[in-house]
């Protein structure tokens, strides 16, 4: 598997040109046609603050000890790529995870995700599926690298880019700017955890 290593730090790794052109097309078509809802429409999921507005989430797809059947859609492709990358960068995945939860998200203009640390997971992955993204549209992943100094790294939401982050590391999604217009920050997110049925 050949991917472009863009940056590697103690807490994250950023990879570009991850999927082939054909497979990337399949992923953005999938995220454009998936069924979405506000993640906390019934109960407030407090990782999103009241001022973060309303991003949209697709259904969860769980891969683990009791969930190994194919999903029958393009998420199978994303799982396969992610698991191969996990083998290449094991230090970012945690030592004892055995389950991964995949979900697509849409962040339209004026939405964000406030600072949080994913401490209930071992690690996380985000893969950007939108076809294009302008640097002035916001939506950057902000990762704190030196907590005592308040210094970190931003990662632009570049198409066909994959980011792995170790938990618990403080991070946020910067607000998508109004300049994005009808363009939406589209991604697949995965969380790696210990199986809840173990």
PDB file of C-alpha atoms in Angstrom:
ATOM      1  CA  UNK A   1       0.000   0.000   0.000  1.00  0.00           C
ATOM      2  CA  UNK A   2       1.500   3.323  -1.087  1.00  0.00           C
ATOM      3  CA  UNK A   3       0.411   6.538   0.600  1.00  0.00           C
ATOM      4  CA  UNK A   4       2.125   9.899   0.978  1.00  0.00           C
ATOM      5  CA  UNK A   5       3.330  10.650   4.506  1.00  0.00           C
ATOM      6  CA  UNK A   6       2.814  14.400   4.982  1.00  0.00           C
ATOM      7  CA  UNK A   7       3.606  14.811   8.680  1.00  0.00           C
ATOM      8  CA  UNK A   8       4.176  12.568  11.660  1.00  0.00           C
ATOM      9  CA  UNK A   9       4.301  13.795  15.266  1.00  0.00           C
ATOM     10  CA  UNK A  10       4.073  12.129  18.650  1.00  0.00           C
ATOM     11  CA  UNK A  11       0.290  12.403  18.606  1.00  0.00           C
ATOM     12  CA  UNK A  12      -0.791  12.152  14.990  1.00  0.00           C
ATOM     13  CA  UNK A  13       0.065  11.138  11.458  1.00  0.00           C
ATOM     14  CA  UNK A  14      -1.247  12.812   8.281  1.00  0.00           C
ATOM     15  CA  UNK A  15      -1.359  10.850   5.013  1.00  0.00           C
ATOM     16  CA  UNK A  16      -2.285  12.128   1.553  1.00  0.00           C
ATOM     17  CA  UNK A  17      -3.340  10.488  -1.729  1.00  0.00           C
ATOM     18  CA  UNK A  18      -4.643   7.557   0.306  1.00  0.00           C
ATOM     19  CA  UNK A  19      -7.243   6.063  -2.039  1.00  0.00           C
ATOM     20  CA  UNK A  20      -6.939   5.433  -5.744  1.00  0.00           C
ATOM     21  CA  UNK A  21      -8.939   7.805  -7.955  1.00  0.00           C
ATOM     22  CA  UNK A  22     -11.583   5.133  -8.520  1.00  0.00           C
ATOM     23  CA  UNK A  23     -11.915   4.319  -4.834  1.00  0.00           C
ATOM     24  CA  UNK A  24     -11.954   7.984  -3.802  1.00  0.00           C
ATOM     25  CA  UNK A  25     -14.793   8.595  -6.251  1.00  0.00           C
ATOM     26  CA  UNK A  26     -16.706   5.719  -4.670  1.00  0.00           C
ATOM     27  CA  UNK A  27     -16.238   7.261  -1.225  1.00  0.00           C
ATOM     28  CA  UNK A  28     -17.418  10.761  -2.109  1.00  0.00           C
ATOM     29  CA  UNK A  29     -20.388   9.307  -3.954  1.00  0.00           C
ATOM     30  CA  UNK A  30     -21.183   7.274  -0.848  1.00  0.00           C
ATOM     31  CA  UNK A  31     -21.003  10.284   1.480  1.00  0.00           C
ATOM     32  CA  UNK A  32     -23.165  12.319  -0.892  1.00  0.00           C
ATOM     33  CA  UNK A  33     -25.923   9.688  -0.933  1.00  0.00           C
ATOM     34  CA  UNK A  34     -25.862   8.432   2.678  1.00  0.00           C
ATOM     35  CA  UNK A  35     -28.799   9.173   4.991  1.00  0.00           C
ATOM     36  CA  UNK A  36     -27.958  11.860   7.574  1.00  0.00           C
ATOM     37  CA  UNK A  37     -29.439  13.189  10.798  1.00  0.00           C
ATOM     38  CA  UNK A  38     -28.386  15.599  13.518  1.00  0.00           C
ATOM     39  CA  UNK A  39     -26.335  13.354  15.870  1.00  0.00           C
ATOM     40  CA  UNK A  40     -27.972  14.695  19.054  1.00  0.00           C
ATOM     41  CA  UNK A  41     -31.536  15.163  17.797  1.00  0.00           C
ATOM     42  CA  UNK A  42     -32.961  13.106  20.719  1.00  0.00           C
ATOM     43  CA  UNK A  43     -30.305  13.670  23.368  1.00  0.00           C
ATOM     44  CA  UNK A  44     -27.668  16.385  23.490  1.00  0.00           C
ATOM     45  CA  UNK A  45     -24.269  14.811  22.729  1.00  0.00           C
ATOM     46  CA  UNK A  46     -22.217  17.347  24.616  1.00  0.00           C
ATOM     47  CA  UNK A  47     -19.019  17.055  22.611  1.00  0.00           C
ATOM     48  CA  UNK A  48     -20.900  19.542  20.410  1.00  0.00           C
ATOM     49  CA  UNK A  49     -21.393  22.783  22.321  1.00  0.00           C
ATOM     50  CA  UNK A  50     -24.541  24.840  21.847  1.00  0.00           C
ATOM     51  CA  UNK A  51     -22.675  27.315  19.636  1.00  0.00           C
ATOM     52  CA  UNK A  52     -21.283  24.622  17.322  1.00  0.00           C
ATOM     53  CA  UNK A  53     -24.514  24.638  15.274  1.00  0.00           C
ATOM     54  CA  UNK A  54     -25.753  21.470  13.589  1.00  0.00           C
ATOM     55  CA  UNK A  55     -23.427  19.131  11.686  1.00  0.00           C
ATOM     56  CA  UNK A  56     -24.985  15.954  10.308  1.00  0.00           C
ATOM     57  CA  UNK A  57     -24.001  12.344  10.938  1.00  0.00           C
ATOM     58  CA  UNK A  58     -24.693   9.141   9.038  1.00  0.00           C
ATOM     59  CA  UNK A  59     -25.407   5.735  10.590  1.00  0.00           C
ATOM     60  CA  UNK A  60     -22.736   3.921  12.591  1.00  0.00           C
ATOM     61  CA  UNK A  61     -20.923   0.931  11.116  1.00  0.00           C
ATOM     62  CA  UNK A  62     -19.197  -1.258  13.709  1.00  0.00           C
ATOM     63  CA  UNK A  63     -16.354  -3.645  12.915  1.00  0.00           C
ATOM     64  CA  UNK A  64     -15.296  -5.926  15.762  1.00  0.00           C
ATOM     65  CA  UNK A  65     -15.429  -9.386  17.350  1.00  0.00           C
ATOM     66  CA  UNK A  66     -19.175  -9.718  16.831  1.00  0.00           C
ATOM     67  CA  UNK A  67     -19.488  -7.592  13.686  1.00  0.00           C
ATOM     68  CA  UNK A  68     -17.414  -8.942  10.812  1.00  0.00           C
ATOM     69  CA  UNK A  69     -19.987  -9.244   8.030  1.00  0.00           C
ATOM     70  CA  UNK A  70     -19.604  -6.881   5.057  1.00  0.00           C
ATOM     71  CA  UNK A  71     -21.744  -3.755   5.208  1.00  0.00           C
ATOM     72  CA  UNK A  72     -22.594  -3.993   1.533  1.00  0.00           C
ATOM     73  CA  UNK A  73     -21.641  -0.419   0.662  1.00  0.00           C
ATOM     74  CA  UNK A  74     -18.559   1.756   0.171  1.00  0.00           C
ATOM     75  CA  UNK A  75     -17.888   1.770   3.910  1.00  0.00           C
ATOM     76  CA  UNK A  76     -16.380  -1.702   3.388  1.00  0.00           C
ATOM     77  CA  UNK A  77     -13.750  -0.018   1.229  1.00  0.00           C
ATOM     78  CA  UNK A  78     -12.973   2.566   3.906  1.00  0.00           C
ATOM     79  CA  UNK A  79     -12.656  -0.134   6.560  1.00  0.00           C
ATOM     80  CA  UNK A  80     -10.198  -2.094   4.409  1.00  0.00           C
ATOM     81  CA  UNK A  81      -7.981   0.951   3.784  1.00  0.00           C
ATOM     82  CA  UNK A  82      -8.106   2.041   7.424  1.00  0.00           C
ATOM     83  CA  UNK A  83      -7.121  -1.373   8.752  1.00  0.00           C
ATOM     84  CA  UNK A  84      -4.169  -1.553   6.374  1.00  0.00           C
ATOM     85  CA  UNK A  85      -3.011   1.895   7.503  1.00  0.00           C
ATOM     86  CA  UNK A  86      -3.445   0.835  11.137  1.00  0.00           C
ATOM     87  CA  UNK A  87      -0.900  -1.908  10.501  1.00  0.00           C
ATOM     88  CA  UNK A  88       1.550   0.639   9.088  1.00  0.00           C
ATOM     89  CA  UNK A  89       1.212   3.013  12.066  1.00  0.00           C
ATOM     90  CA  UNK A  90       0.415   0.846  15.118  1.00  0.00           C
ATOM     91  CA  UNK A  91       1.683   3.366  17.712  1.00  0.00           C
ATOM     92  CA  UNK A  92      -1.271   5.638  16.946  1.00  0.00           C
ATOM     93  CA  UNK A  93      -3.894   2.928  17.325  1.00  0.00           C
ATOM     94  CA  UNK A  94      -3.615   2.018  21.005  1.00  0.00           C
ATOM     95  CA  UNK A  95      -2.559  -1.351  22.324  1.00  0.00           C
ATOM     96  CA  UNK A  96      -5.794  -3.099  23.193  1.00  0.00           C
ATOM     97  CA  UNK A  97      -8.566  -1.927  20.872  1.00  0.00           C
ATOM     98  CA  UNK A  98     -10.585  -4.643  19.164  1.00  0.00           C
ATOM     99  CA  UNK A  99     -13.488  -2.668  17.715  1.00  0.00           C
ATOM    100  CA  UNK A 100     -13.828   0.240  15.303  1.00  0.00           C
ATOM    101  CA  UNK A 101     -16.873   2.441  14.754  1.00  0.00           C
ATOM    102  CA  UNK A 102     -17.128   4.184  11.366  1.00  0.00           C
ATOM    103  CA  UNK A 103     -19.475   7.047  10.540  1.00  0.00           C
ATOM    104  CA  UNK A 104     -19.738   9.772   7.913  1.00  0.00           C
ATOM    105  CA  UNK A 105     -20.160  13.425   8.897  1.00  0.00           C
ATOM    106  CA  UNK A 106     -21.135  16.608   7.083  1.00  0.00           C
ATOM    107  CA  UNK A 107     -20.127  20.043   8.350  1.00  0.00           C
ATOM    108  CA  UNK A 108     -21.825  22.822   6.368  1.00  0.00           C
ATOM    109  CA  UNK A 109     -20.916  26.491   6.749  1.00  0.00           C
ATOM    110  CA  UNK A 110     -20.970  27.894  10.291  1.00  0.00           C
ATOM    111  CA  UNK A 111     -20.587  24.497  11.980  1.00  0.00           C
ATOM    112  CA  UNK A 112     -17.673  23.326  14.122  1.00  0.00           C
ATOM    113  CA  UNK A 113     -16.717  20.820  16.825  1.00  0.00           C
ATOM    114  CA  UNK A 114     -15.365  22.257  20.055  1.00  0.00           C
ATOM    115  CA  UNK A 115     -12.178  21.189  21.847  1.00  0.00           C
ATOM    116  CA  UNK A 116     -12.312  17.638  23.246  1.00  0.00           C
ATOM    117  CA  UNK A 117      -9.947  14.709  23.778  1.00  0.00           C
ATOM    118  CA  UNK A 118     -11.719  11.448  22.703  1.00  0.00           C
ATOM    119  CA  UNK A 119     -10.624   9.990  26.052  1.00  0.00           C
ATOM    120  CA  UNK A 120     -13.195   7.189  25.915  1.00  0.00           C
ATOM    121  CA  UNK A 121     -11.415   5.785  22.835  1.00  0.00           C
ATOM    122  CA  UNK A 122      -7.934   4.472  22.078  1.00  0.00           C
ATOM    123  CA  UNK A 123      -7.515   6.511  18.891  1.00  0.00           C
ATOM    124  CA  UNK A 124      -9.416   8.136  16.038  1.00  0.00           C
ATOM    125  CA  UNK A 125      -9.247   8.500  12.266  1.00  0.00           C
ATOM    126  CA  UNK A 126     -10.682  11.076   9.885  1.00  0.00           C
ATOM    127  CA  UNK A 127     -10.688  10.789   6.089  1.00  0.00           C
ATOM    128  CA  UNK A 128     -11.848  13.707   3.921  1.00  0.00           C
ATOM    129  CA  UNK A 129     -14.250  12.735   1.156  1.00  0.00           C
ATOM    130  CA  UNK A 130     -15.316  16.059  -0.372  1.00  0.00           C
ATOM    131  CA  UNK A 131     -14.141  16.527  -3.963  1.00  0.00           C
ATOM    132  CA  UNK A 132     -12.549  19.923  -3.389  1.00  0.00           C
ATOM    133  CA  UNK A 133     -11.789  22.254  -0.502  1.00  0.00           C
ATOM    134  CA  UNK A 134     -10.519  25.819  -0.511  1.00  0.00           C
ATOM    135  CA  UNK A 135      -8.068  26.983   2.156  1.00  0.00           C
ATOM    136  CA  UNK A 136     -10.328  29.938   2.982  1.00  0.00           C
ATOM    137  CA  UNK A 137     -13.297  27.699   3.851  1.00  0.00           C
ATOM    138  CA  UNK A 138     -12.098  26.740   7.335  1.00  0.00           C
ATOM    139  CA  UNK A 139     -12.921  23.325   8.782  1.00  0.00           C
ATOM    140  CA  UNK A 140      -9.309  22.645   9.795  1.00  0.00           C
ATOM    141  CA  UNK A 141      -8.523  19.934  12.318  1.00  0.00           C
ATOM    142  CA  UNK A 142      -6.705  21.670  15.186  1.00  0.00           C
ATOM    143  CA  UNK A 143      -4.495  19.422  17.344  1.00  0.00           C
ATOM    144  CA  UNK A 144      -2.818  20.539  20.560  1.00  0.00           C
ATOM    145  CA  UNK A 145       0.789  19.346  20.705  1.00  0.00           C
ATOM    146  CA  UNK A 146       2.197  21.105  23.791  1.00  0.00           C
ATOM    147  CA  UNK A 147      -0.618  21.533  26.339  1.00  0.00           C
ATOM    148  CA  UNK A 148       1.273  23.694  28.834  1.00  0.00           C
ATOM    149  CA  UNK A 149       2.132  26.228  26.142  1.00  0.00           C
ATOM    150  CA  UNK A 150      -1.117  26.156  24.192  1.00  0.00           C
ATOM    151  CA  UNK A 151       0.671  25.362  20.917  1.00  0.00           C
ATOM    152  CA  UNK A 152      -0.465  22.946  18.254  1.00  0.00           C
ATOM    153  CA  UNK A 153      -0.852  22.047  14.593  1.00  0.00           C
ATOM    154  CA  UNK A 154      -3.666  22.663  12.137  1.00  0.00           C
ATOM    155  CA  UNK A 155      -4.508  20.225   9.354  1.00  0.00           C
ATOM    156  CA  UNK A 156      -6.448  21.461   6.340  1.00  0.00           C
ATOM    157  CA  UNK A 157      -9.386  19.371   5.193  1.00  0.00           C
ATOM    158  CA  UNK A 158      -7.709  18.325   1.973  1.00  0.00           C
ATOM    159  CA  UNK A 159      -9.554  15.753  -0.187  1.00  0.00           C
ATOM    160  CA  UNK A 160      -8.208  12.180  -0.022  1.00  0.00           C
ATOM    161  CA  UNK A 161      -6.329  12.969   3.204  1.00  0.00           C
ATOM    162  CA  UNK A 162      -6.369  10.677   6.237  1.00  0.00           C
ATOM    163  CA  UNK A 163      -5.395  11.654   9.785  1.00  0.00           C
ATOM    164  CA  UNK A 164      -4.795   9.327  12.729  1.00  0.00           C
ATOM    165  CA  UNK A 165      -4.773  10.804  16.248  1.00  0.00           C
ATOM    166  CA  UNK A 166      -3.918   9.145  19.527  1.00  0.00           C
ATOM    167  CA  UNK A 167      -6.213   9.524  22.499  1.00  0.00           C
ATOM    168  CA  UNK A 168      -6.394  11.422  24.696  1.00  0.00           C
ATOM    169  CA  UNK A 169      -5.110  14.388  22.725  1.00  0.00           C
ATOM    170  CA  UNK A 170      -7.002  17.674  22.721  1.00  0.00           C
ATOM    171  CA  UNK A 171      -8.354  18.692  19.306  1.00  0.00           C
ATOM    172  CA  UNK A 172     -11.207  20.476  17.578  1.00  0.00           C
ATOM    173  CA  UNK A 173     -12.720  21.102  14.140  1.00  0.00           C
ATOM    174  CA  UNK A 174     -12.437  24.784  13.253  1.00  0.00           C
ATOM    175  CA  UNK A 175     -15.662  26.440  12.178  1.00  0.00           C
ATOM    176  CA  UNK A 176     -16.489  26.090   8.481  1.00  0.00           C
ATOM    177  CA  UNK A 177     -16.449  29.627   7.103  1.00  0.00           C
ATOM    178  CA  UNK A 178     -19.437  31.289   5.465  1.00  0.00           C
ATOM    179  CA  UNK A 179     -17.247  31.567   2.348  1.00  0.00           C
ATOM    180  CA  UNK A 180     -17.755  27.811   1.849  1.00  0.00           C
ATOM    181  CA  UNK A 181     -21.251  28.593   0.578  1.00  0.00           C
ATOM    182  CA  UNK A 182     -22.969  25.352  -0.428  1.00  0.00           C
ATOM    183  CA  UNK A 183     -19.718  23.372  -0.132  1.00  0.00           C
ATOM    184  CA  UNK A 184     -19.733  20.921   2.773  1.00  0.00           C
ATOM    185  CA  UNK A 185     -16.832  19.509   4.782  1.00  0.00           C
ATOM    186  CA  UNK A 186     -17.445  15.796   4.256  1.00  0.00           C
ATOM    187  CA  UNK A 187     -15.570  13.013   6.029  1.00  0.00           C
ATOM    188  CA  UNK A 188     -15.521   9.471   7.324  1.00  0.00           C
ATOM    189  CA  UNK A 189     -14.576   9.224  10.989  1.00  0.00           C
ATOM    190  CA  UNK A 190     -13.555   6.077  12.863  1.00  0.00           C
ATOM    191  CA  UNK A 191     -13.080   5.532  16.585  1.00  0.00           C
ATOM    192  CA  UNK A 192     -11.090   2.609  17.935  1.00  0.00           C
ATOM    193  CA  UNK A 193     -12.126   1.194  21.290  1.00  0.00           C
ATOM    194  CA  UNK A 194     -12.324  -1.856  23.478  1.00  0.00           C
ATOM    195  CA  UNK A 195     -15.355  -3.909  22.505  1.00  0.00           C
ATOM    196  CA  UNK A 196     -18.370  -3.042  24.659  1.00  0.00           C
ATOM    197  CA  UNK A 197     -19.385  -6.701  24.602  1.00  0.00           C
ATOM    198  CA  UNK A 198     -15.981  -7.982  25.771  1.00  0.00           C
TER     199      UNK A 198
END
